[in-house]
Amino acid sequence: MGYRFRLHVSALPGRPDIVLPKHRTIIQVKGCFWHGHRCLKGRLPHDNRTYWSAKIEGNQKRDKRNERALRRLGWRVHTIWECEIRRTALGNLAPRLHGILKGRKETAERRLASDWAGS
Ligand SMILES: [Zn+2]
């Protein structure tokens, strides 16, 4: 789609999946089971329910903490779920990504410009 991005940037909280620096935008691609999506794929197994629900709650708490930290740093954070990618032909995902990124570049550039002006 022509957007510049970086993968798994370890300098940022939680080592986010897809980072679009020009748009000051992060896209997390989350596995439905491991991150507790409310969909068929996110359902807990019948065995060892206590173990799995604690495990997945822990992951969700960590996700929230990282996303808060990223927002504080001025990033906008979006989630795309595994089940959305499977359900959706890539052709349908493209407009969604355009929607997420539309207008973000100008905003990020204005922000940078005002940071420069302030220093
Ligand atoms: Zn899902």
Coordinates of N, CA, C and O and ligand atoms in Angstrom, one line a residue:
M1 N 0.8 -1.2 0.0 CA 0.0 0.0 0.0 C 0.9 1.3 0.0 O 0.3 2.4 0.0
G2 N 2.2 1.1 0.0 CA 3.1 2.2 -0.1 C 3.4 3.0 1.2 O 4.1 3.9 1.2
Y3 N 2.8 2.5 2.3 CA 3.2 3.1 3.6 C 4.5 2.6 4.1 O 4.8 1.4 4.0
R4 N 5.3 3.5 4.7 CA 6.5 3.1 5.3 C 6.3 2.6 6.7 O 5.6 3.3 7.5
F5 N 6.8 1.5 7.1 CA 6.6 1.0 8.4 C 7.8 0.2 8.9 O 8.7 -0.2 8.1
R6 N 7.9 0.0 10.2 CA 8.9 -0.8 10.8 C 8.2 -1.9 11.7 O 7.1 -1.6 12.2
L7 N 8.8 -3.0 11.8 CA 8.2 -4.1 12.5 C 8.9 -4.3 13.9 O 10.1 -4.2 14.0
H8 N 8.1 -4.6 14.9 CA 8.7 -5.0 16.2 C 9.8 -4.1 16.7 O 10.9 -4.5 16.9
V9 N 9.4 -2.9 17.0 CA 10.3 -1.8 17.4 C 10.6 -2.0 18.9 O 9.8 -1.6 19.7
S10 N 11.8 -2.5 19.2 CA 12.1 -2.7 20.6 C 12.3 -1.5 21.4 O 12.3 -1.6 22.7
A11 N 12.5 -0.3 20.8 CA 12.8 0.9 21.5 C 11.4 1.4 22.1 O 11.5 2.3 23.0
L12 N 10.3 0.9 21.7 CA 9.0 1.3 22.2 C 8.4 0.3 23.2 O 8.6 -0.9 23.1
P13 N 7.5 0.8 24.1 CA 6.9 -0.1 25.1 C 6.2 -1.2 24.4 O 5.4 -1.0 23.5
G14 N 6.5 -2.4 24.9 CA 5.8 -3.6 24.4 C 6.2 -4.1 23.0 O 5.7 -5.0 22.5
R15 N 7.3 -3.5 22.5 CA 7.8 -3.9 21.2 C 6.7 -4.0 20.1 O 6.4 -5.1 19.7
P16 N 6.0 -2.9 19.8 CA 4.8 -3.0 18.9 C 5.1 -3.6 17.6 O 6.2 -3.5 17.0
D17 N 4.0 -4.3 17.0 CA 4.1 -5.1 15.8 C 4.5 -4.2 14.6 O 5.4 -4.4 13.9
I18 N 3.6 -3.2 14.3 CA 3.8 -2.4 13.1 C 3.8 -1.0 13.5 O 2.9 -0.5 14.1
V19 N 4.9 -0.3 13.2 CA 5.0 1.1 13.6 C 5.2 2.0 12.3 O 6.0 1.7 11.4
L20 N 4.3 3.0 12.2 CA 4.4 3.9 11.1 C 4.8 5.3 11.6 O 3.9 6.1 12.0
P21 N 6.1 5.5 11.6 CA 6.6 6.7 12.2 C 6.0 8.0 11.7 O 5.7 8.9 12.4
K22 N 5.9 8.1 10.3 CA 5.4 9.3 9.7 C 3.9 9.6 10.2 O 3.5 10.8 10.2
H23 N 3.2 8.6 10.5 CA 1.8 8.8 10.9 C 1.7 8.7 12.4 O 0.6 8.8 12.9
R24 N 2.8 8.5 13.1 CA 2.8 8.4 14.5 C 1.7 7.4 15.0 O 0.9 7.7 15.9
T25 N 1.6 6.3 14.2 CA 0.6 5.3 14.4 C 1.2 3.9 14.6 O 2.2 3.6 13.9
I26 N 0.6 3.2 15.5 CA 1.0 1.8 15.7 C -0.2 0.9 15.5 O -1.3 1.2 15.9
I27 N 0.1 -0.2 14.8 CA -1.0 -1.2 14.6 C -0.5 -2.5 15.2 O 0.5 -3.1 14.9
Q28 N -1.3 -2.9 16.2 CA -1.0 -4.2 16.9 C -1.8 -5.3 16.2 O -3.0 -5.1 16.0
V29 N -1.2 -6.4 15.8 CA -1.9 -7.5 15.3 C -2.0 -8.5 16.4 O -0.9 -9.1 16.8
K30 N -3.2 -8.8 16.9 CA -3.3 -9.6 18.1 C -4.0 -10.9 17.8 O -5.0 -11.0 17.1
G31 N -3.3 -12.0 18.3 CA -3.9 -13.3 18.3 C -5.1 -13.4 19.2 O -5.0 -12.9 20.4
C32 N -6.3 -13.9 18.7 CA -7.5 -13.8 19.5 C -7.4 -14.6 20.8 O -7.9 -14.2 21.8
F33 N -6.8 -15.7 20.8 CA -6.7 -16.6 22.0 C -5.8 -15.9 23.0 O -6.3 -15.7 24.1
W34 N -4.6 -15.6 22.6 CA -3.6 -15.1 23.6 C -4.0 -13.7 24.2 O -3.5 -13.3 25.2
H35 N -4.8 -12.9 23.4 CA -5.1 -11.6 23.9 C -6.5 -11.4 24.3 O -7.0 -10.3 24.5
G36 N -7.3 -12.6 24.4 CA -8.6 -12.6 24.9 C -9.7 -11.8 24.1 O -10.5 -11.1 24.7
H37 N -9.6 -12.0 22.8 CA -10.7 -11.4 22.0 C -12.0 -12.1 22.2 O -12.1 -13.3 22.4
R38 N -13.1 -11.3 22.2 CA -14.4 -11.9 22.4 C -15.0 -12.4 21.1 O -15.8 -11.8 20.5
C39 N -14.4 -13.5 20.6 CA -14.9 -14.2 19.4 C -14.7 -15.7 19.6 O -14.2 -16.1 20.6
L40 N -15.1 -16.4 18.6 CA -15.0 -17.9 18.7 C -13.5 -18.3 19.0 O -13.3 -19.2 19.8
K41 N -12.6 -17.7 18.3 CA -11.2 -18.1 18.5 C -10.6 -17.7 19.9 O -9.6 -18.2 20.3
G42 N -11.3 -16.8 20.6 CA -10.8 -16.3 21.8 C -11.4 -17.1 23.0 O -11.1 -16.7 24.2
R43 N -12.1 -18.1 22.8 CA -12.7 -18.9 23.8 C -11.7 -19.7 24.6 O -10.8 -20.3 24.0
L44 N -11.9 -19.8 25.9 CA -11.0 -20.6 26.7 C -11.3 -22.1 26.6 O -12.4 -22.5 26.4
P45 N -10.2 -22.9 26.7 CA -10.4 -24.3 26.6 C -11.1 -24.8 27.9 O -11.1 -24.1 28.9
H46 N -11.8 -26.0 27.8 CA -12.5 -26.4 29.0 C -11.6 -26.9 30.1 O -11.9 -26.7 31.3
D47 N -10.5 -27.5 29.7 CA -9.5 -27.9 30.7 C -8.6 -26.8 31.2 O -8.3 -25.9 30.5
N48 N -8.3 -26.8 32.5 CA -7.4 -25.8 33.1 C -7.8 -24.4 32.9 O -7.1 -23.5 32.6
R49 N -9.1 -24.2 33.1 CA -9.7 -22.9 32.8 C -9.1 -21.8 33.7 O -8.9 -20.7 33.2
T50 N -8.9 -22.1 35.0 CA -8.3 -21.1 35.9 C -6.9 -20.7 35.4 O -6.6 -19.5 35.4
Y51 N -6.1 -21.6 35.0 CA -4.8 -21.3 34.5 C -4.9 -20.4 33.3 O -4.2 -19.4 33.2
W52 N -5.7 -20.8 32.3 CA -5.8 -20.0 31.1 C -6.3 -18.6 31.3 O -5.9 -17.7 30.7
S53 N -7.4 -18.5 32.1 CA -8.0 -17.2 32.3 C -7.0 -16.3 33.0 O -6.9 -15.1 32.6
A54 N -6.2 -16.8 34.0 CA -5.2 -16.0 34.6 C -4.1 -15.5 33.6 O -3.7 -14.4 33.6
K55 N -3.7 -16.5 32.8 CA -2.7 -16.2 31.8 C -3.1 -15.1 30.8 O -2.4 -14.2 30.5
I56 N -4.3 -15.3 30.3 CA -4.8 -14.3 29.3 C -5.1 -13.0 29.9 O -4.9 -11.9 29.3
E57 N -5.7 -13.0 31.2 CA -5.9 -11.7 31.9 C -4.6 -10.9 32.0 O -4.5 -9.7 31.9
G58 N -3.5 -11.7 32.3 CA -2.2 -11.1 32.5 C -1.7 -10.5 31.2 O -1.2 -9.3 31.2
N59 N -2.0 -11.2 30.1 CA -1.6 -10.6 28.7 C -2.4 -9.3 28.5 O -1.8 -8.3 28.0
Q60 N -3.7 -9.3 28.8 CA -4.5 -8.2 28.5 C -4.1 -7.0 29.4 O -4.1 -5.8 28.9
K61 N -3.7 -7.2 30.6 CA -3.2 -6.1 31.5 C -1.9 -5.5 30.9 O -1.8 -4.3 30.9
R62 N -1.0 -6.4 30.4 CA 0.2 -5.9 29.9 C -0.1 -5.1 28.6 O 0.5 -4.1 28.4
D63 N -1.0 -5.6 27.8 CA -1.4 -4.9 26.5 C -1.9 -3.5 26.9 O -1.5 -2.5 26.3
K64 N -2.8 -3.4 27.9 CA -3.3 -2.1 28.3 C -2.2 -1.2 28.8 O -2.2 0.0 28.4
R65 N -1.3 -1.7 29.6 CA -0.2 -0.9 30.1 C 0.7 -0.4 29.0 O 1.0 0.8 29.0
N66 N 1.0 -1.2 28.1 CA 1.8 -0.8 26.9 C 1.1 0.2 26.1 O 1.7 1.2 25.6
E67 N -0.2 0.0 25.8 CA -0.9 0.9 25.0 C -1.0 2.3 25.6 O -0.9 3.3 25.0
R68 N -1.2 2.3 27.0 CA -1.3 3.6 27.7 C 0.1 4.3 27.5 O 0.1 5.5 27.3
A69 N 1.2 3.6 27.7 CA 2.5 4.2 27.6 C 2.7 4.7 26.2 O 3.3 5.8 26.1
L70 N 2.3 4.0 25.2 CA 2.5 4.5 23.8 C 1.7 5.7 23.6 O 2.2 6.7 23.0
R71 N 0.5 5.8 24.1 CA -0.4 7.0 23.9 C 0.2 8.2 24.6 O 0.2 9.3 24.1
R72 N 0.8 7.9 25.8 CA 1.4 9.0 26.5 C 2.6 9.6 25.7 O 2.9 10.8 25.8
L73 N 3.2 8.7 24.9 CA 4.3 9.2 24.0 C 3.8 9.8 22.7 O 4.6 10.1 21.8
G74 N 2.5 9.9 22.6 CA 2.0 10.6 21.4 C 1.6 9.7 20.2 O 1.4 10.1 19.1
W75 N 1.7 8.4 20.5 CA 1.3 7.4 19.4 C -0.2 7.1 19.4 O -0.8 7.1 20.5
R76 N -0.7 6.9 18.3 CA -2.1 6.4 18.2 C -2.0 4.9 18.0 O -1.2 4.4 17.2
V77 N -2.8 4.2 18.8 CA -2.7 2.7 18.8 C -3.9 2.1 18.3 O -5.0 2.4 18.8
H78 N -3.8 1.2 17.2 CA -5.0 0.5 16.7 C -4.7 -1.0 16.8 O -3.6 -1.5 16.7
T79 N -5.8 -1.8 17.0 CA -5.7 -3.2 17.0 C -6.4 -3.8 15.8 O -7.5 -3.5 15.5
I80 N -5.7 -4.8 15.2 CA -6.3 -5.6 14.2 C -6.3 -7.1 14.7 O -5.2 -7.5 15.1
W81 N -7.4 -7.7 14.8 CA -7.5 -9.0 15.4 C -7.2 -10.1 14.3 O -7.6 -9.9 13.1
E82 N -6.6 -11.2 14.7 CA -6.3 -12.3 13.9 C -7.6 -12.8 13.1 O -7.5 -13.0 11.9
C83 N -8.7 -12.8 13.8 CA -10.0 -13.3 13.1 C -10.4 -12.3 12.0 O -11.0 -12.7 11.1
E84 N -10.1 -11.0 12.2 CA -10.5 -10.0 11.2 C -9.7 -10.3 9.9 O -10.1 -10.1 8.8
I85 N -8.4 -10.6 10.1 CA -7.5 -10.9 9.0 C -8.0 -12.1 8.2 O -8.0 -12.2 7.0
R86 N -8.4 -13.1 9.0 CA -8.8 -14.4 8.3 C -10.2 -14.2 7.6 O -10.4 -14.7 6.5
R87 N -11.0 -13.4 8.2 CA -12.4 -13.2 7.7 C -12.4 -12.3 6.5 O -13.1 -12.5 5.6
T88 N -11.5 -11.4 6.6 CA -11.5 -10.3 5.6 C -10.5 -10.6 4.5 O -9.3 -10.8 4.8
A89 N -10.9 -10.5 3.3 CA -10.0 -10.5 2.2 C -9.1 -9.3 2.3 O -9.5 -8.3 2.8
L90 N -7.9 -9.5 1.9 CA -6.9 -8.3 2.1 C -7.4 -7.1 1.4 O -7.2 -6.0 1.9
G91 N -8.2 -7.3 0.3 CA -8.8 -6.1 -0.4 C -9.7 -5.3 0.5 O -9.9 -4.1 0.3
N92 N -10.3 -6.0 1.5 CA -11.2 -5.2 2.4 C -10.4 -4.6 3.6 O -10.9 -3.7 4.2
L93 N -9.3 -5.2 3.9 CA -8.5 -4.6 5.0 C -7.8 -3.3 4.5 O -7.6 -2.4 5.4
A94 N -7.5 -3.2 3.3 CA -6.8 -2.0 2.8 C -7.6 -0.7 3.1 O -7.0 0.2 3.6
P95 N -8.9 -0.6 2.8 CA -9.7 0.6 3.1 C -9.6 0.9 4.6 O -9.6 2.1 5.0
R96 N -9.7 -0.1 5.4 CA -9.6 0.1 6.9 C -8.3 0.7 7.3 O -8.3 1.6 8.1
L97 N -7.2 0.2 6.7 CA -5.9 0.8 7.0 C -5.8 2.2 6.5 O -5.3 3.1 7.2
H98 N -6.3 2.5 5.3 CA -6.4 3.9 4.8 C -7.1 4.8 5.8 O -6.7 5.9 6.1
G99 N -8.2 4.2 6.3 CA -9.1 5.0 7.2 C -8.3 5.3 8.5 O -8.4 6.4 9.0
I100 N -7.6 4.3 9.0 CA -6.8 4.5 10.2 C -5.7 5.6 10.0 O -5.5 6.5 10.8
L101 N -5.1 5.6 8.8 CA -3.9 6.4 8.6 C -4.3 7.8 7.9 O -3.5 8.7 7.9
K102 N -5.5 7.9 7.4 CA -5.9 9.2 6.8 C -5.8 10.4 7.7 O -6.3 10.3 8.8
G103 N -5.1 11.4 7.3 CA -5.0 12.6 8.1 C -4.0 12.5 9.2 O -3.7 13.5 9.8
R104 N -3.5 11.3 9.5 CA -2.5 11.2 10.6 C -1.1 11.8 10.2 O -0.5 12.3 11.1
K105 N -0.8 11.8 8.9 CA 0.5 12.3 8.6 C 0.6 13.8 8.8 O 1.5 14.3 9.5
E106 N -0.4 14.5 8.4 CA -0.4 16.0 8.6 C -0.4 16.3 10.1 O 0.4 17.1 10.5
T107 N -1.1 15.6 10.9 CA -1.2 15.8 12.3 C 0.2 15.6 12.9 O 0.7 16.4 13.7
A108 N 0.8 14.5 12.5 CA 2.2 14.1 13.1 C 3.2 15.2 12.7 O 4.0 15.6 13.5
E109 N 3.1 15.7 11.4 CA 4.0 16.7 11.0 C 3.8 18.0 11.7 O 4.8 18.7 12.1
R110 N 2.5 18.4 11.9 CA 2.2 19.6 12.7 C 2.8 19.5 14.0 O 3.4 20.5 14.6
R111 N 2.6 18.4 14.7 CA 3.1 18.1 16.0 C 4.6 18.3 16.1 O 5.2 19.0 17.0
L112 N 5.3 17.7 15.1 CA 6.8 17.8 15.0 C 7.2 19.3 14.9 O 8.1 19.7 15.6
A113 N 6.5 20.0 14.0 CA 6.8 21.4 13.7 C 6.6 22.2 15.0 O 7.5 23.0 15.4
S114 N 5.6 21.9 15.8 CA 5.4 22.7 17.0 C 6.4 22.3 18.1 O 6.8 23.1 18.9
D115 N 6.8 21.0 18.1 CA 7.9 20.6 19.0 C 9.2 21.4 18.7 O 9.8 21.9 19.6
W116 N 9.4 21.6 17.4 CA 10.6 22.3 17.0 C 10.5 23.8 17.5 O 11.4 24.4 18.0
A117 N 9.3 24.3 17.2 CA 9.1 25.7 17.6 C 9.2 25.9 19.1 O 9.7 27.0 19.5
G118 N 8.8 24.9 19.8 CA 8.9 25.1 21.3 C 10.3 24.9 21.9 O 10.5 25.4 23.0
S119 N 11.2 24.4 21.1 CA 12.5 24.1 21.8 C 13.5 25.2 21.5 O 13.3 26.1 20.7
Ligands
ZN1 ZN -11.1 -12.7 17.2

